[in-house]
């Protein structure tokens, strides 16, 4: 407000401004889902889905490496939408459920694997490809998602961005798992978890920068 501008002038100016586009969670969720589908579809087209998926799906660990990140993605996006509106009460403990289940699978596998093969199984053969694929495939949905959430009013923008990053990273991970043949919990809990954490960190930085009022 300039020195000559009165409060009444400012009110009239704000009243004459066009109304901001409303924040509709359905539209944002649909946009994110479409972008994730496009990113993963392009990835599957180039690199394919594992050829033994039908038989491998009978194994609990193969189901877990898709279902757990999918649950995490759904939970995180719901919390991200809630945190993008003032006054919403955010309960973060549901995010710990897939993490605890993953830790349980790791502990269970530790009791089964021979000590000499522990490191090899944890490192696997595709750790770098896993990290690179999930982070690169998450980049566009995360960036567009941040732009969409700017229509909201996040009171904790870094948290909102982090939650969005978790949702996007976990959603991409669930799709990437259909391609990956590394089925040991020692591998996928570590590397999938690290990839999701990287995307979440990027989301937190973007949220802090672009979701502030």
CSV table of N, CA and C in Angstrom, one decimal, residues 59-187:
chain,number,residue,atom,x,y,z
A,59,UNK,N,4.5,-64.4,-4.4
A,59,UNK,CA,5.4,-64.3,-3.2
A,59,UNK,C,5.0,-63.0,-2.5
A,60,UNK,N,5.0,-63.1,-1.1
A,60,UNK,CA,4.6,-62.0,-0.3
A,60,UNK,C,5.5,-60.8,-0.5
A,61,UNK,N,6.8,-61.0,-0.6
A,61,UNK,CA,7.7,-59.9,-0.7
A,61,UNK,C,7.5,-59.1,-2.1
A,62,UNK,N,7.1,-59.8,-3.1
A,62,UNK,CA,6.8,-59.2,-4.4
A,62,UNK,C,5.6,-58.3,-4.2
A,63,UNK,N,4.6,-58.8,-3.6
A,63,UNK,CA,3.4,-58.1,-3.3
A,63,UNK,C,3.7,-56.8,-2.5
A,64,UNK,N,4.5,-57.1,-1.4
A,64,UNK,CA,4.8,-56.0,-0.5
A,64,UNK,C,5.6,-54.8,-1.1
A,65,UNK,N,6.5,-55.1,-2.1
A,65,UNK,CA,7.3,-54.0,-2.6
A,65,UNK,C,6.4,-53.1,-3.6
A,66,UNK,N,5.2,-53.6,-3.9
A,66,UNK,CA,4.3,-52.7,-4.7
A,66,UNK,C,3.2,-52.1,-3.7
A,67,UNK,N,2.7,-53.0,-2.9
A,67,UNK,CA,1.5,-52.6,-2.1
A,67,UNK,C,2.0,-51.6,-1.0
A,68,UNK,N,3.1,-51.8,-0.4
A,68,UNK,CA,3.5,-50.8,0.7
A,68,UNK,C,3.8,-49.4,0.2
A,69,UNK,N,4.5,-49.2,-0.9
A,69,UNK,CA,4.6,-47.9,-1.4
A,69,UNK,C,3.3,-47.3,-1.9
A,70,UNK,N,2.5,-48.1,-2.5
A,70,UNK,CA,1.1,-47.6,-2.9
A,70,UNK,C,0.3,-47.1,-1.7
A,71,UNK,N,0.3,-47.9,-0.6
A,71,UNK,CA,-0.3,-47.4,0.6
A,71,UNK,C,0.3,-46.1,1.1
A,72,UNK,N,1.6,-46.0,1.0
A,72,UNK,CA,2.3,-44.8,1.5
A,72,UNK,C,1.9,-43.6,0.6
A,73,UNK,N,1.8,-43.9,-0.7
A,73,UNK,CA,1.5,-42.8,-1.7
A,73,UNK,C,0.1,-42.2,-1.4
A,74,UNK,N,-0.9,-43.1,-1.2
A,74,UNK,CA,-2.3,-42.7,-1.0
A,74,UNK,C,-2.4,-42.0,0.4
A,75,UNK,N,-1.7,-42.4,1.4
A,75,UNK,CA,-1.7,-41.8,2.7
A,75,UNK,C,-1.1,-40.4,2.6
A,76,UNK,N,0.1,-40.3,2.0
A,76,UNK,CA,0.8,-39.1,1.9
A,76,UNK,C,0.1,-38.0,1.1
A,77,UNK,N,-0.5,-38.4,0.0
A,77,UNK,CA,-1.2,-37.4,-0.8
A,77,UNK,C,-2.5,-36.9,-0.1
A,78,UNK,N,-3.1,-37.7,0.7
A,78,UNK,CA,-4.3,-37.3,1.5
A,78,UNK,C,-3.8,-36.3,2.5
A,79,UNK,N,-2.7,-36.6,3.2
A,79,UNK,CA,-2.2,-35.6,4.1
A,79,UNK,C,-1.7,-34.3,3.5
A,80,UNK,N,-1.1,-34.4,2.3
A,80,UNK,CA,-0.6,-33.2,1.6
A,80,UNK,C,-1.8,-32.3,1.3
A,81,UNK,N,-2.9,-32.9,0.8
A,81,UNK,CA,-4.1,-32.1,0.6
A,81,UNK,C,-4.6,-31.4,1.8
A,82,UNK,N,-4.6,-32.2,2.9
A,82,UNK,CA,-5.1,-31.7,4.2
A,82,UNK,C,-4.2,-30.5,4.7
A,83,UNK,N,-2.9,-30.6,4.5
A,83,UNK,CA,-2.0,-29.6,5.0
A,83,UNK,C,-2.0,-28.4,4.1
A,84,UNK,N,-2.6,-28.5,3.0
A,84,UNK,CA,-2.6,-27.3,2.1
A,84,UNK,C,-3.8,-26.4,2.4
A,85,UNK,N,-4.5,-26.7,3.4
A,85,UNK,CA,-5.7,-25.8,3.8
A,85,UNK,C,-5.5,-25.4,5.3
A,86,UNK,N,-5.6,-24.2,5.6
A,86,UNK,CA,-5.5,-23.7,7.0
A,86,UNK,C,-6.5,-24.4,7.9
A,87,UNK,N,-6.1,-24.7,9.1
A,87,UNK,CA,-7.0,-25.2,10.1
A,87,UNK,C,-7.1,-26.7,10.1
A,88,UNK,N,-6.5,-27.4,9.1
A,88,UNK,CA,-6.6,-28.8,9.0
A,88,UNK,C,-5.7,-29.5,10.0
A,89,UNK,N,-6.1,-30.5,10.7
A,89,UNK,CA,-5.3,-31.2,11.7
A,89,UNK,C,-4.6,-32.4,10.9
A,90,UNK,N,-3.3,-32.3,11.0
A,90,UNK,CA,-2.5,-33.3,10.2
A,90,UNK,C,-2.0,-34.4,11.2
A,91,UNK,N,-2.3,-35.6,11.0
A,91,UNK,CA,-1.9,-36.7,11.8
A,91,UNK,C,-0.9,-37.5,10.9
A,92,UNK,N,0.4,-37.5,11.3
A,92,UNK,CA,1.4,-38.1,10.5
A,92,UNK,C,1.7,-39.6,10.8
A,93,UNK,N,1.2,-40.1,11.9
A,93,UNK,CA,1.5,-41.5,12.2
A,93,UNK,C,1.2,-42.5,11.2
A,94,UNK,N,0.1,-42.4,10.4
A,94,UNK,CA,-0.2,-43.4,9.4
A,94,UNK,C,1.0,-43.6,8.4
A,95,UNK,N,1.8,-42.6,8.2
A,95,UNK,CA,3.0,-42.8,7.3
A,95,UNK,C,4.0,-43.9,7.9
A,96,UNK,N,3.9,-44.1,9.2
A,96,UNK,CA,4.8,-45.1,9.8
A,96,UNK,C,4.4,-46.5,9.5
A,97,UNK,N,3.2,-46.7,9.2
A,97,UNK,CA,2.7,-48.1,9.0
A,97,UNK,C,3.5,-48.9,7.9
A,98,UNK,N,3.6,-48.4,6.7
A,98,UNK,CA,4.4,-49.1,5.7
A,98,UNK,C,5.8,-49.2,6.1
A,99,UNK,N,6.3,-48.2,6.8
A,99,UNK,CA,7.7,-48.2,7.2
A,99,UNK,C,8.0,-49.4,8.2
A,100,UNK,N,7.1,-49.5,9.2
A,100,UNK,CA,7.2,-50.6,10.2
A,100,UNK,C,7.0,-51.9,9.5
A,101,UNK,N,6.1,-52.1,8.6
A,101,UNK,CA,6.0,-53.3,7.9
A,101,UNK,C,7.2,-53.7,7.1
A,102,UNK,N,7.8,-52.6,6.5
A,102,UNK,CA,9.1,-52.9,5.7
A,102,UNK,C,10.2,-53.3,6.7
A,103,UNK,N,10.3,-52.7,7.8
A,103,UNK,CA,11.3,-53.1,8.8
A,103,UNK,C,11.1,-54.5,9.3
A,104,UNK,N,9.8,-54.9,9.4
A,104,UNK,CA,9.5,-56.3,9.8
A,104,UNK,C,10.0,-57.3,8.8
A,105,UNK,N,9.8,-56.9,7.5
A,105,UNK,CA,10.2,-57.8,6.4
A,105,UNK,C,11.7,-57.9,6.4
A,106,UNK,N,12.4,-56.8,6.7
A,106,UNK,CA,13.9,-56.8,6.7
A,106,UNK,C,14.4,-57.7,7.8
A,107,UNK,N,13.8,-57.6,9.0
A,107,UNK,CA,14.2,-58.4,10.2
A,107,UNK,C,13.9,-59.9,9.9
A,108,UNK,N,12.8,-60.1,9.3
A,108,UNK,CA,12.4,-61.5,8.9
A,108,UNK,C,13.5,-62.1,7.9
A,109,UNK,N,13.9,-61.3,7.0
A,109,UNK,CA,14.8,-61.8,6.0
A,109,UNK,C,16.2,-61.9,6.6
A,110,UNK,N,16.6,-61.1,7.5
A,110,UNK,CA,17.9,-61.2,8.2
A,110,UNK,C,18.0,-62.6,8.9
A,111,UNK,N,16.9,-63.1,9.3
A,111,UNK,CA,17.0,-64.4,10.0
A,111,UNK,C,17.1,-65.6,9.0
A,112,UNK,N,16.9,-65.3,7.7
A,112,UNK,CA,16.9,-66.3,6.7
A,112,UNK,C,18.2,-66.3,5.9
A,113,UNK,N,18.8,-65.2,5.6
A,113,UNK,CA,19.9,-65.1,4.7
A,113,UNK,C,21.2,-65.5,5.3
A,114,UNK,N,22.1,-66.1,4.6
A,114,UNK,CA,23.4,-66.4,5.1
A,114,UNK,C,24.2,-65.2,5.3
A,115,UNK,N,25.0,-65.1,6.3
A,115,UNK,CA,25.8,-63.9,6.7
A,115,UNK,C,26.7,-63.5,5.5
A,116,UNK,N,27.3,-64.4,4.8
A,116,UNK,CA,28.2,-64.1,3.7
A,116,UNK,C,27.5,-63.4,2.5
A,117,UNK,N,26.2,-63.6,2.4
A,117,UNK,CA,25.5,-63.0,1.2
A,117,UNK,C,24.7,-61.8,1.6
A,118,UNK,N,24.8,-61.4,2.8
A,118,UNK,CA,24.0,-60.3,3.3
A,118,UNK,C,24.2,-59.0,2.5
A,119,UNK,N,25.5,-58.6,2.4
A,119,UNK,CA,25.8,-57.4,1.7
A,119,UNK,C,25.5,-57.5,0.2
A,120,UNK,N,25.7,-58.6,-0.4
A,120,UNK,CA,25.4,-58.7,-1.9
A,120,UNK,C,23.9,-58.6,-2.1
A,121,UNK,N,23.1,-59.2,-1.2
A,121,UNK,CA,21.7,-59.1,-1.4
A,121,UNK,C,21.1,-57.7,-1.1
A,122,UNK,N,21.7,-57.0,-0.2
A,122,UNK,CA,21.3,-55.7,0.1
A,122,UNK,C,21.7,-54.7,-1.0
A,123,UNK,N,22.8,-54.9,-1.6
A,123,UNK,CA,23.3,-54.0,-2.7
A,123,UNK,C,22.6,-54.4,-4.0
A,124,UNK,N,22.3,-55.6,-4.2
A,124,UNK,CA,21.7,-56.1,-5.4
A,124,UNK,C,22.5,-55.8,-6.7
A,125,UNK,N,21.8,-55.8,-7.8
A,125,UNK,CA,22.5,-55.5,-9.1
A,125,UNK,C,22.0,-54.2,-9.8
A,126,UNK,N,20.9,-53.6,-9.2
A,126,UNK,CA,20.3,-52.5,-9.9
A,126,UNK,C,20.1,-51.3,-9.0
A,127,UNK,N,20.9,-51.1,-8.0
A,127,UNK,CA,20.7,-50.0,-7.0
A,127,UNK,C,20.7,-48.7,-7.6
A,128,UNK,N,21.7,-48.4,-8.5
A,128,UNK,CA,21.8,-47.1,-9.1
A,128,UNK,C,20.6,-46.9,-10.1
A,129,UNK,N,20.3,-47.9,-10.8
A,129,UNK,CA,19.1,-47.8,-11.8
A,129,UNK,C,17.9,-47.5,-11.0
A,130,UNK,N,17.7,-48.2,-9.8
A,130,UNK,CA,16.5,-47.9,-9.0
A,130,UNK,C,16.4,-46.5,-8.6
A,131,UNK,N,17.5,-46.0,-8.0
A,131,UNK,CA,17.5,-44.6,-7.5
A,131,UNK,C,17.3,-43.6,-8.6
A,132,UNK,N,18.0,-43.8,-9.7
A,132,UNK,CA,17.9,-42.9,-10.9
A,132,UNK,C,16.5,-42.9,-11.5
A,133,UNK,N,16.0,-44.1,-11.7
A,133,UNK,CA,14.7,-44.2,-12.3
A,133,UNK,C,13.6,-43.5,-11.5
A,134,UNK,N,13.5,-43.8,-10.2
A,134,UNK,CA,12.5,-43.3,-9.4
A,134,UNK,C,12.6,-41.8,-9.2
A,135,UNK,N,13.8,-41.3,-9.1
A,135,UNK,CA,13.9,-39.8,-8.9
A,135,UNK,C,13.6,-39.1,-10.2
A,136,UNK,N,14.1,-39.6,-11.3
A,136,UNK,CA,13.8,-38.9,-12.6
A,136,UNK,C,12.3,-39.0,-13.0
A,137,UNK,N,11.7,-40.2,-12.8
A,137,UNK,CA,10.3,-40.3,-13.1
A,137,UNK,C,9.4,-39.4,-12.2
A,138,UNK,N,9.9,-39.1,-11.0
A,138,UNK,CA,9.1,-38.3,-10.1
A,138,UNK,C,9.2,-36.8,-10.4
A,139,UNK,N,10.2,-36.4,-11.1
A,139,UNK,CA,10.5,-35.0,-11.3
A,139,UNK,C,9.3,-34.2,-11.8
A,140,UNK,N,8.8,-34.6,-12.9
A,140,UNK,CA,7.7,-33.8,-13.5
A,140,UNK,C,6.4,-33.8,-12.7
A,141,UNK,N,5.9,-35.0,-12.2
A,141,UNK,CA,4.7,-35.0,-11.3
A,141,UNK,C,4.9,-34.1,-10.1
A,142,UNK,N,6.1,-34.2,-9.5
A,142,UNK,CA,6.4,-33.4,-8.3
A,142,UNK,C,6.3,-31.9,-8.6
A,143,UNK,N,7.0,-31.5,-9.7
A,143,UNK,CA,7.0,-30.0,-10.1
A,143,UNK,C,5.6,-29.5,-10.4
A,144,UNK,N,4.9,-30.3,-11.2
A,144,UNK,CA,3.5,-29.9,-11.5
A,144,UNK,C,2.6,-29.9,-10.3
A,145,UNK,N,2.8,-30.9,-9.4
A,145,UNK,CA,2.0,-30.9,-8.2
A,145,UNK,C,2.3,-29.7,-7.3
A,146,UNK,N,3.5,-29.3,-7.2
A,146,UNK,CA,3.8,-28.1,-6.4
A,146,UNK,C,3.1,-26.9,-7.0
A,147,UNK,N,3.0,-26.7,-8.3
A,147,UNK,CA,2.3,-25.6,-9.0
A,147,UNK,C,0.8,-25.7,-8.6
A,148,UNK,N,0.3,-26.9,-8.7
A,148,UNK,CA,-1.2,-27.1,-8.4
A,148,UNK,C,-1.5,-26.7,-6.9
A,149,UNK,N,-0.6,-27.1,-6.0
A,149,UNK,CA,-0.8,-26.8,-4.6
A,149,UNK,C,-0.7,-25.4,-4.2
A,150,UNK,N,-0.1,-24.6,-5.1
A,150,UNK,CA,0.0,-23.1,-4.9
A,150,UNK,C,-1.4,-22.5,-4.8
A,151,UNK,N,-2.4,-23.2,-5.3
A,151,UNK,CA,-3.8,-22.7,-5.2
A,151,UNK,C,-4.4,-22.8,-3.8
A,152,UNK,N,-3.7,-23.7,-3.0
A,152,UNK,CA,-4.1,-23.9,-1.6
A,152,UNK,C,-3.5,-22.8,-0.8
A,153,UNK,N,-3.5,-23.0,0.5
A,153,UNK,CA,-3.0,-22.1,1.5
A,153,UNK,C,-2.2,-22.8,2.6
A,154,UNK,N,-1.1,-23.4,2.2
A,154,UNK,CA,-0.4,-24.2,3.2
A,154,UNK,C,0.2,-23.4,4.3
A,155,UNK,N,0.0,-23.7,5.5
A,155,UNK,CA,0.5,-22.9,6.6
A,155,UNK,C,1.9,-23.5,7.0
A,156,UNK,N,2.2,-24.7,6.6
A,156,UNK,CA,3.5,-25.3,6.7
A,156,UNK,C,4.0,-25.8,5.4
A,157,UNK,N,4.5,-24.8,4.5
A,157,UNK,CA,4.8,-25.2,3.1
A,157,UNK,C,5.8,-26.3,3.0
A,158,UNK,N,6.8,-26.3,3.8
A,158,UNK,CA,7.9,-27.3,3.7
A,158,UNK,C,7.3,-28.7,4.0
A,159,UNK,N,6.4,-28.8,5.0
A,159,UNK,CA,5.8,-30.1,5.3
A,159,UNK,C,4.9,-30.5,4.1
A,160,UNK,N,4.1,-29.6,3.6
A,160,UNK,CA,3.2,-29.9,2.5
A,160,UNK,C,4.0,-30.4,1.3
A,161,UNK,N,5.1,-29.7,1.0
A,161,UNK,CA,5.9,-30.2,-0.1
A,161,UNK,C,6.6,-31.5,0.1
A,162,UNK,N,7.0,-31.8,1.4
A,162,UNK,CA,7.5,-33.1,1.7
A,162,UNK,C,6.5,-34.2,1.6
A,163,UNK,N,5.3,-33.9,2.0
A,163,UNK,CA,4.3,-34.9,1.9
A,163,UNK,C,3.9,-35.2,0.4
A,164,UNK,N,3.9,-34.2,-0.4
A,164,UNK,CA,3.7,-34.4,-1.8
A,164,UNK,C,4.8,-35.2,-2.4
A,165,UNK,N,6.1,-34.9,-2.0
A,165,UNK,CA,7.2,-35.6,-2.5
A,165,UNK,C,7.1,-37.1,-2.1
A,166,UNK,N,6.7,-37.4,-0.9
A,166,UNK,CA,6.5,-38.8,-0.5
A,166,UNK,C,5.5,-39.4,-1.3
A,167,UNK,N,4.4,-38.7,-1.6
A,167,UNK,CA,3.3,-39.3,-2.4
A,167,UNK,C,3.7,-39.6,-3.8
A,168,UNK,N,4.4,-38.7,-4.4
A,168,UNK,CA,4.9,-38.9,-5.8
A,168,UNK,C,5.9,-39.9,-5.8
A,169,UNK,N,6.9,-39.8,-5.0
A,169,UNK,CA,8.0,-40.8,-5.0
A,169,UNK,C,7.5,-42.2,-4.7
A,170,UNK,N,6.6,-42.4,-3.7
A,170,UNK,CA,6.0,-43.7,-3.4
A,170,UNK,C,5.2,-44.2,-4.6
A,171,UNK,N,4.4,-43.3,-5.2
A,171,UNK,CA,3.6,-43.7,-6.3
A,171,UNK,C,4.4,-44.3,-7.5
A,172,UNK,N,5.5,-43.5,-7.8
A,172,UNK,CA,6.4,-44.0,-8.9
A,172,UNK,C,7.1,-45.3,-8.4
A,173,UNK,N,7.4,-45.4,-7.2
A,173,UNK,CA,8.1,-46.6,-6.7
A,173,UNK,C,7.2,-47.9,-6.9
A,174,UNK,N,5.9,-47.7,-6.6
A,174,UNK,CA,4.9,-48.8,-6.7
A,174,UNK,C,4.9,-49.3,-8.2
A,175,UNK,N,4.9,-48.3,-9.1
A,175,UNK,CA,5.0,-48.7,-10.5
A,175,UNK,C,6.3,-49.3,-10.9
A,176,UNK,N,7.4,-48.7,-10.4
A,176,UNK,CA,8.7,-49.2,-10.8
A,176,UNK,C,8.9,-50.7,-10.3
A,177,UNK,N,8.3,-51.0,-9.2
A,177,UNK,CA,8.4,-52.3,-8.6
A,177,UNK,C,7.9,-53.4,-9.5
A,178,UNK,N,7.0,-53.1,-10.4
A,178,UNK,CA,6.5,-54.0,-11.4
A,178,UNK,C,7.5,-54.4,-12.5
A,179,UNK,N,8.5,-53.6,-12.6
A,179,UNK,CA,9.6,-53.8,-13.5
A,179,UNK,C,10.8,-54.5,-12.8
A,180,UNK,N,11.0,-54.1,-11.6
A,180,UNK,CA,12.2,-54.6,-10.8
A,180,UNK,C,12.1,-56.0,-10.5
A,181,UNK,N,13.2,-56.7,-10.6
A,181,UNK,CA,13.3,-58.2,-10.3
A,181,UNK,C,14.1,-58.4,-9.0
A,182,UNK,N,14.5,-57.3,-8.3
A,182,UNK,CA,15.2,-57.5,-7.0
A,182,UNK,C,14.1,-57.6,-5.9
A,183,UNK,N,13.9,-58.8,-5.4
A,183,UNK,CA,12.8,-59.1,-4.6
A,183,UNK,C,13.1,-59.2,-3.1
A,184,UNK,N,14.4,-59.1,-2.7
A,184,UNK,CA,14.7,-59.2,-1.3
A,184,UNK,C,14.3,-57.9,-0.6
A,185,UNK,N,13.7,-58.0,0.6
A,185,UNK,CA,13.4,-56.8,1.4
A,185,UNK,C,14.7,-56.1,1.8
A,186,UNK,N,15.8,-56.8,1.9
A,186,UNK,CA,17.0,-56.1,2.2
A,186,UNK,C,17.4,-55.1,1.1
A,187,UNK,N,17.0,-55.4,-0.1
A,187,UNK,CA,17.2,-54.5,-1.2
A,187,UNK,C,16.2,-53.4,-1.3
